[in-house]
mmCIF file of N, CA and C in Angstrom:
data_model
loop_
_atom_site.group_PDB
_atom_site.id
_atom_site.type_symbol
_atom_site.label_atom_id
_atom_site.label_comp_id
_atom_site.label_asym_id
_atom_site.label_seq_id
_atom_site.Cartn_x
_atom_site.Cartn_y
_atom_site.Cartn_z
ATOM 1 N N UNK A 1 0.858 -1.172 0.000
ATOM 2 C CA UNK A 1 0.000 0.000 0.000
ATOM 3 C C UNK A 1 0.903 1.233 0.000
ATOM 4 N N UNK A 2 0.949 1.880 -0.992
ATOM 5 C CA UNK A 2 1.926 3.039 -0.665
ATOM 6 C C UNK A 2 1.032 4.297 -0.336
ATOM 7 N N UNK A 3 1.882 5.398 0.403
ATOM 8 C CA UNK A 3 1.286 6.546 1.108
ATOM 9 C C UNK A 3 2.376 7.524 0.681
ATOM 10 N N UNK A 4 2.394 7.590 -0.297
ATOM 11 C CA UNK A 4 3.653 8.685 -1.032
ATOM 12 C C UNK A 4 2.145 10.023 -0.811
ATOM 13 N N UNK A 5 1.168 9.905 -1.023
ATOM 14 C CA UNK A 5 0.498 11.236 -1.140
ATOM 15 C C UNK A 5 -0.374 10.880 0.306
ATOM 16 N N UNK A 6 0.128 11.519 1.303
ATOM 17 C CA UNK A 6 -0.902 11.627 2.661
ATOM 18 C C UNK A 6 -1.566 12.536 2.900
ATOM 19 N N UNK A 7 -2.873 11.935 2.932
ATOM 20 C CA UNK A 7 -3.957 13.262 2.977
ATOM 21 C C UNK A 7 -4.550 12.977 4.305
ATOM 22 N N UNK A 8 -4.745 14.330 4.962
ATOM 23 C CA UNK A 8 -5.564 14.247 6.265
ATOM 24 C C UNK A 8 -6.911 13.887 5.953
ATOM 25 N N UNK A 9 -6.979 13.480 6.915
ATOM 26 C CA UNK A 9 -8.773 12.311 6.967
ATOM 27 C C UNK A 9 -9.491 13.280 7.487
ATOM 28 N N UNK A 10 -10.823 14.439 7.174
ATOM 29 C CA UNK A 10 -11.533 15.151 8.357
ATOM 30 C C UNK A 10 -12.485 14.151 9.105
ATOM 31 N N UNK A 11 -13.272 14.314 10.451
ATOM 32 C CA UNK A 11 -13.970 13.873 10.574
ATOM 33 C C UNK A 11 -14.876 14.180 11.710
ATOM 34 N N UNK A 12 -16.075 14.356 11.719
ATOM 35 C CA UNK A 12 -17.193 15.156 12.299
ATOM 36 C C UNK A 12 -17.629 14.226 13.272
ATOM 37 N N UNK A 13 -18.132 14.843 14.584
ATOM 38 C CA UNK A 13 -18.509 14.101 15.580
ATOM 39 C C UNK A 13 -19.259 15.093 16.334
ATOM 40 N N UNK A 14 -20.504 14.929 16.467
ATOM 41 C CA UNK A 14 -21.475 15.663 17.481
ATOM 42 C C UNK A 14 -21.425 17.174 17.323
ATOM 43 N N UNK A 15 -21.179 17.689 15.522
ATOM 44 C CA UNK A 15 -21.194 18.945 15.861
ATOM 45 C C UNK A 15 -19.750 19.625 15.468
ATOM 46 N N UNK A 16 -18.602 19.008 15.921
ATOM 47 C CA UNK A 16 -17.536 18.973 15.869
ATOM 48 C C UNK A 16 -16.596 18.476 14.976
ATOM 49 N N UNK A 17 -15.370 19.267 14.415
ATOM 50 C CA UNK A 17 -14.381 18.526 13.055
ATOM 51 C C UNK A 17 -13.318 18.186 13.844
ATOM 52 N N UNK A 18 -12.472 17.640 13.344
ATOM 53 C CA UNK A 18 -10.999 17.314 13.738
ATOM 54 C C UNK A 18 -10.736 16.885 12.459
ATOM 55 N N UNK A 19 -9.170 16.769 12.230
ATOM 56 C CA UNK A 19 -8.734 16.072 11.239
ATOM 57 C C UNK A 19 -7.864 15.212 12.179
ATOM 58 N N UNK A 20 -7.759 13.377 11.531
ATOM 59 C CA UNK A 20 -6.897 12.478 11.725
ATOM 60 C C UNK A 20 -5.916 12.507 10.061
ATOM 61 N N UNK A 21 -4.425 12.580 11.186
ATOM 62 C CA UNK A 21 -3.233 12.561 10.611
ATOM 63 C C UNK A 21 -2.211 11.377 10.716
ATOM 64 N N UNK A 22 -1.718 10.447 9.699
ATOM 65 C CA UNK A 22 -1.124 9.743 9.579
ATOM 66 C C UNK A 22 0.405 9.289 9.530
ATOM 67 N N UNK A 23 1.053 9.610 9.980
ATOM 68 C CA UNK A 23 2.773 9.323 9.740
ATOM 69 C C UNK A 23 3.359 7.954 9.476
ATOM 70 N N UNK A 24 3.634 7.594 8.864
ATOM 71 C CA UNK A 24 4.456 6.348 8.109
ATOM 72 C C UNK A 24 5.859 6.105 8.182
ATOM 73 N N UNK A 25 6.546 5.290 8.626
ATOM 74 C CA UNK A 25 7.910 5.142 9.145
ATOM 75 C C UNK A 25 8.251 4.571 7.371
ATOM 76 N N UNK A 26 7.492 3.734 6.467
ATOM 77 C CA UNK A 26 8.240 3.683 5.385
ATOM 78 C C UNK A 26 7.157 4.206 4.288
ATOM 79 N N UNK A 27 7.159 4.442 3.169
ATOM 80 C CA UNK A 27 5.864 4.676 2.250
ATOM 81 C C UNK A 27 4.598 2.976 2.008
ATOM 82 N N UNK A 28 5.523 1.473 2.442
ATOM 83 C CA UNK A 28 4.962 0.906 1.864
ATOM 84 C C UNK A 28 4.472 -0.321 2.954
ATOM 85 N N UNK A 29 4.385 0.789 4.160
ATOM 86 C CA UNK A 29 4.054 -0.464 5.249
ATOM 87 C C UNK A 29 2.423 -0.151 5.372
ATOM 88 N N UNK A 30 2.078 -1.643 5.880
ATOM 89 C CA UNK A 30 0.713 -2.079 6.104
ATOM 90 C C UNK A 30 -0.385 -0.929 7.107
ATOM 91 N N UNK A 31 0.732 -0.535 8.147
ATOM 92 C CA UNK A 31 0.086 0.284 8.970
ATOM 93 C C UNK A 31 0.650 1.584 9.209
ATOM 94 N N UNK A 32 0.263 2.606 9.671
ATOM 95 C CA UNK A 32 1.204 4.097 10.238
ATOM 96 C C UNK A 32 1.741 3.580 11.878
ATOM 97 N N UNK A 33 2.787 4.368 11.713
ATOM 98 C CA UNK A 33 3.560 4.298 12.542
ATOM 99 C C UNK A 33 3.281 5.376 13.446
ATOM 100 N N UNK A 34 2.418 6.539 13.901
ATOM 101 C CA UNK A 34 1.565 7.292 14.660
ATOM 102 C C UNK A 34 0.598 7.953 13.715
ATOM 103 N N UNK A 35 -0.414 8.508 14.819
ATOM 104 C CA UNK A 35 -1.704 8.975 14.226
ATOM 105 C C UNK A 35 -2.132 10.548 15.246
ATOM 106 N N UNK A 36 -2.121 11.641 14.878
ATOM 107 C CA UNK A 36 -2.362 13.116 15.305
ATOM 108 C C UNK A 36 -3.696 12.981 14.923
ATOM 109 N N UNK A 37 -4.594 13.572 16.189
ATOM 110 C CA UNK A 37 -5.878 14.695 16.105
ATOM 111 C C UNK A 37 -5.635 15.863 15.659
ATOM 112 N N UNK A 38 -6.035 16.105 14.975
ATOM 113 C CA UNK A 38 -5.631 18.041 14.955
ATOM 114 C C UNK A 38 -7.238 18.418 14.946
ATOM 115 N N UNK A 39 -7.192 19.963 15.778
ATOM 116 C CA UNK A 39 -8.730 20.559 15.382
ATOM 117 C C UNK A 39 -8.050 22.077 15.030
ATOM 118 N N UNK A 40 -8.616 22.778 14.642
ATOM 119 C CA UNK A 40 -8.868 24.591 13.810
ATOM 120 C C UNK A 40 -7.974 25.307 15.527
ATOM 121 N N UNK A 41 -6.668 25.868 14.823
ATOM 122 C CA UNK A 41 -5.972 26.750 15.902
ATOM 123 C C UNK A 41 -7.064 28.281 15.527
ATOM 124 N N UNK A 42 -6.660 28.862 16.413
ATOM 125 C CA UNK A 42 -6.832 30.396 16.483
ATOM 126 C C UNK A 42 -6.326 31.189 15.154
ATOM 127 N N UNK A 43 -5.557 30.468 14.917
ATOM 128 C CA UNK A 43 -5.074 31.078 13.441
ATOM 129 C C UNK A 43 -5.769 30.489 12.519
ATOM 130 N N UNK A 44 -6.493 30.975 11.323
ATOM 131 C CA UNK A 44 -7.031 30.398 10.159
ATOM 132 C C UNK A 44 -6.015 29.678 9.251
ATOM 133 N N UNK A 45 -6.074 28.031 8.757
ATOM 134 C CA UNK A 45 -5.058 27.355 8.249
ATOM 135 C C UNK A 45 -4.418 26.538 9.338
ATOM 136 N N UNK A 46 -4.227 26.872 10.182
ATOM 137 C CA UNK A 46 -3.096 26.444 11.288
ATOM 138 C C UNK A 46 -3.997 25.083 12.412
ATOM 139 N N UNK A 47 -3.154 24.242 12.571
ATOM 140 C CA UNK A 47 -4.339 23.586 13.490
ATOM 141 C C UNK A 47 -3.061 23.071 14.869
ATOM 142 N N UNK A 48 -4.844 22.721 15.895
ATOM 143 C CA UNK A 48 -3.317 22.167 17.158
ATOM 144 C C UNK A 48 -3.441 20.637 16.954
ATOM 145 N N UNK A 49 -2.198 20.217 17.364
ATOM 146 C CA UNK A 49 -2.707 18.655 17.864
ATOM 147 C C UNK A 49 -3.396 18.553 19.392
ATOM 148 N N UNK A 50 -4.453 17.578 19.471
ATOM 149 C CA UNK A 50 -5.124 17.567 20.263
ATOM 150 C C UNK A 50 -5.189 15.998 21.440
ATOM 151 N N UNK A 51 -4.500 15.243 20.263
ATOM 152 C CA UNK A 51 -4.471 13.978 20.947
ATOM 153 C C UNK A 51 -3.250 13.001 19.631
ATOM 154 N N UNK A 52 -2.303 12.302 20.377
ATOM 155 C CA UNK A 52 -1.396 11.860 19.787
ATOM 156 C C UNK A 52 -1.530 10.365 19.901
ATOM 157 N N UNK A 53 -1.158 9.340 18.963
ATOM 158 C CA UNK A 53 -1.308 7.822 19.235
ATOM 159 C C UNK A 53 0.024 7.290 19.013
ATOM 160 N N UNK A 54 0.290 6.317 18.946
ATOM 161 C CA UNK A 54 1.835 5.389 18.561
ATOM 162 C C UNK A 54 1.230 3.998 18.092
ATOM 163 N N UNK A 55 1.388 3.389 17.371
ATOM 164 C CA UNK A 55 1.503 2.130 17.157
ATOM 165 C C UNK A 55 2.243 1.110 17.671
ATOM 166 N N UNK A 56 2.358 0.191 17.412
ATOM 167 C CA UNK A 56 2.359 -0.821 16.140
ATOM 168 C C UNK A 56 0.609 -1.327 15.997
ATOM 169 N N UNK A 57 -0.003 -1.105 15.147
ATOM 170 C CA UNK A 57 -1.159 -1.540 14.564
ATOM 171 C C UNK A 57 -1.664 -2.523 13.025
ATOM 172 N N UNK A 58 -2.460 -3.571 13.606
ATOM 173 C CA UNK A 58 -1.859 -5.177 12.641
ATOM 174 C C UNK A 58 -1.919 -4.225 11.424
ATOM 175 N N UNK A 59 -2.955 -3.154 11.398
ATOM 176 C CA UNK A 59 -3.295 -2.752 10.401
ATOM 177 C C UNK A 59 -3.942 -1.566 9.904
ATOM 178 N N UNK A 60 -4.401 -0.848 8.622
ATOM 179 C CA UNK A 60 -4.786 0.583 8.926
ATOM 180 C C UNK A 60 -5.724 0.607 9.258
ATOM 181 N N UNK A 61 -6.312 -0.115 9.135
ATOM 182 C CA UNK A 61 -8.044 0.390 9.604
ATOM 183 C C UNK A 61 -8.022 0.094 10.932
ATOM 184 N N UNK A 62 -7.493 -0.872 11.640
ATOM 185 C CA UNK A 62 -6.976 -0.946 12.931
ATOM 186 C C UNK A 62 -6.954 0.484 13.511
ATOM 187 N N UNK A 63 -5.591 1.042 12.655
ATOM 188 C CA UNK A 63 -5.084 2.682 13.064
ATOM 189 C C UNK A 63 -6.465 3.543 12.920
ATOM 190 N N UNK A 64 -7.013 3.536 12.010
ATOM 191 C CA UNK A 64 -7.933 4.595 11.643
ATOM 192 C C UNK A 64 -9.218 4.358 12.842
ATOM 193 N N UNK A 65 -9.257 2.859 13.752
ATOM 194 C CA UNK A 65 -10.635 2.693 14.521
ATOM 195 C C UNK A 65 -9.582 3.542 15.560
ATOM 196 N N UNK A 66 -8.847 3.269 16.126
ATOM 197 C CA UNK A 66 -8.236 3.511 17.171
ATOM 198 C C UNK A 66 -8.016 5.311 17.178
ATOM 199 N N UNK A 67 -8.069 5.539 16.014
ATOM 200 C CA UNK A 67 -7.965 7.419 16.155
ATOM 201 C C UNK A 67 -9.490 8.164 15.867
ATOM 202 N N UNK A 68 -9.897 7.557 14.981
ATOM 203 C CA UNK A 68 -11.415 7.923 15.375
ATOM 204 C C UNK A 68 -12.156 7.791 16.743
ATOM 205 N N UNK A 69 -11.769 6.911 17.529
ATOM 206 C CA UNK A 69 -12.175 6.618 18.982
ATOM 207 C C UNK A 69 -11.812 7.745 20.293
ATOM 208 N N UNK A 70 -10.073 8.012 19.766
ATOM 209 C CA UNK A 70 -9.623 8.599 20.591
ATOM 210 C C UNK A 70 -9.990 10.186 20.352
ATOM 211 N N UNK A 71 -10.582 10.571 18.750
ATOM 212 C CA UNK A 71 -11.141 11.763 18.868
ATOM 213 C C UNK A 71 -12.307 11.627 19.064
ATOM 214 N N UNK A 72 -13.211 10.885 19.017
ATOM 215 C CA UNK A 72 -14.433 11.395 19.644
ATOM 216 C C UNK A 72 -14.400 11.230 21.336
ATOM 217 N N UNK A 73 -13.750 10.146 21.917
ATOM 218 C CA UNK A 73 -13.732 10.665 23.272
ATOM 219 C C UNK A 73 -13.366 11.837 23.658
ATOM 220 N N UNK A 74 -12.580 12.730 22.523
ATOM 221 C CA UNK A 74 -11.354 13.884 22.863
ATOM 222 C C UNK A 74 -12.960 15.111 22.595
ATOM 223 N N UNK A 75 -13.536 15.018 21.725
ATOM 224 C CA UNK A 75 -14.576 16.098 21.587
ATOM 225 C C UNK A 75 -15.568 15.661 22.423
ATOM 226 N N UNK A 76 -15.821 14.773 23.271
ATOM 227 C CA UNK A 76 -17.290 14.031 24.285
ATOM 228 C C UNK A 76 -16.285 14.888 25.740
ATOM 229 N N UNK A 77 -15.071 15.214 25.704
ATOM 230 C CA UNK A 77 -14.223 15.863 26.948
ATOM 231 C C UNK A 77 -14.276 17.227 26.645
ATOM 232 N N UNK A 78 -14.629 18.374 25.647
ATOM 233 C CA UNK A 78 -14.500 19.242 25.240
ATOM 234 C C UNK A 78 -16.082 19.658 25.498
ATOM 235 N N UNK A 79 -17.382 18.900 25.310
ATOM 236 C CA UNK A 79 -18.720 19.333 25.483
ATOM 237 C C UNK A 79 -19.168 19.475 27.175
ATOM 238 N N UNK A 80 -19.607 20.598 26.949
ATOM 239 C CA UNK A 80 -20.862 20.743 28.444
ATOM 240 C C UNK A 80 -21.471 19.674 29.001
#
């Protein structure tokens, strides 16, 4: 699977965006090697990280349940 072009994933939860971000230790491995929350900084364009992951994960969709999870718990900690 190569990841020569990495595109941030957005993804909406209760109201709320974040983007999940992917990092790859080679272009042609099975899984990412960490995964960033980012949501909208104060600056327009600019975003923070909000929640950081590490691997080893068997696999991506593995990675992708495991960061979707950890941002919506991260925006369910951010609501009233």
């Amino acid at each position: 699977m190569s990841h020569n072009l990495d595109t941030p994933i957005p993804h909406e939860y209760r109201g709320h965006k974040v983007v999940l971000k992917f990092e790859w230790t080679r272009p042609n491995d099975d899984s990412p090697a960490s995964a960033h929350i980012l949501e909208d900084g104060a600056v327009k364009g600019l975003a923070e990280k909000v929640a950081e992951l590490h691997g080893p994960w068997a696999d991506y969709p593995s990675a992708l349940s495991d960061a979707i999870e950890v941002a919506e718990r991260w925006i369910d900690s951010q609501l009233p």
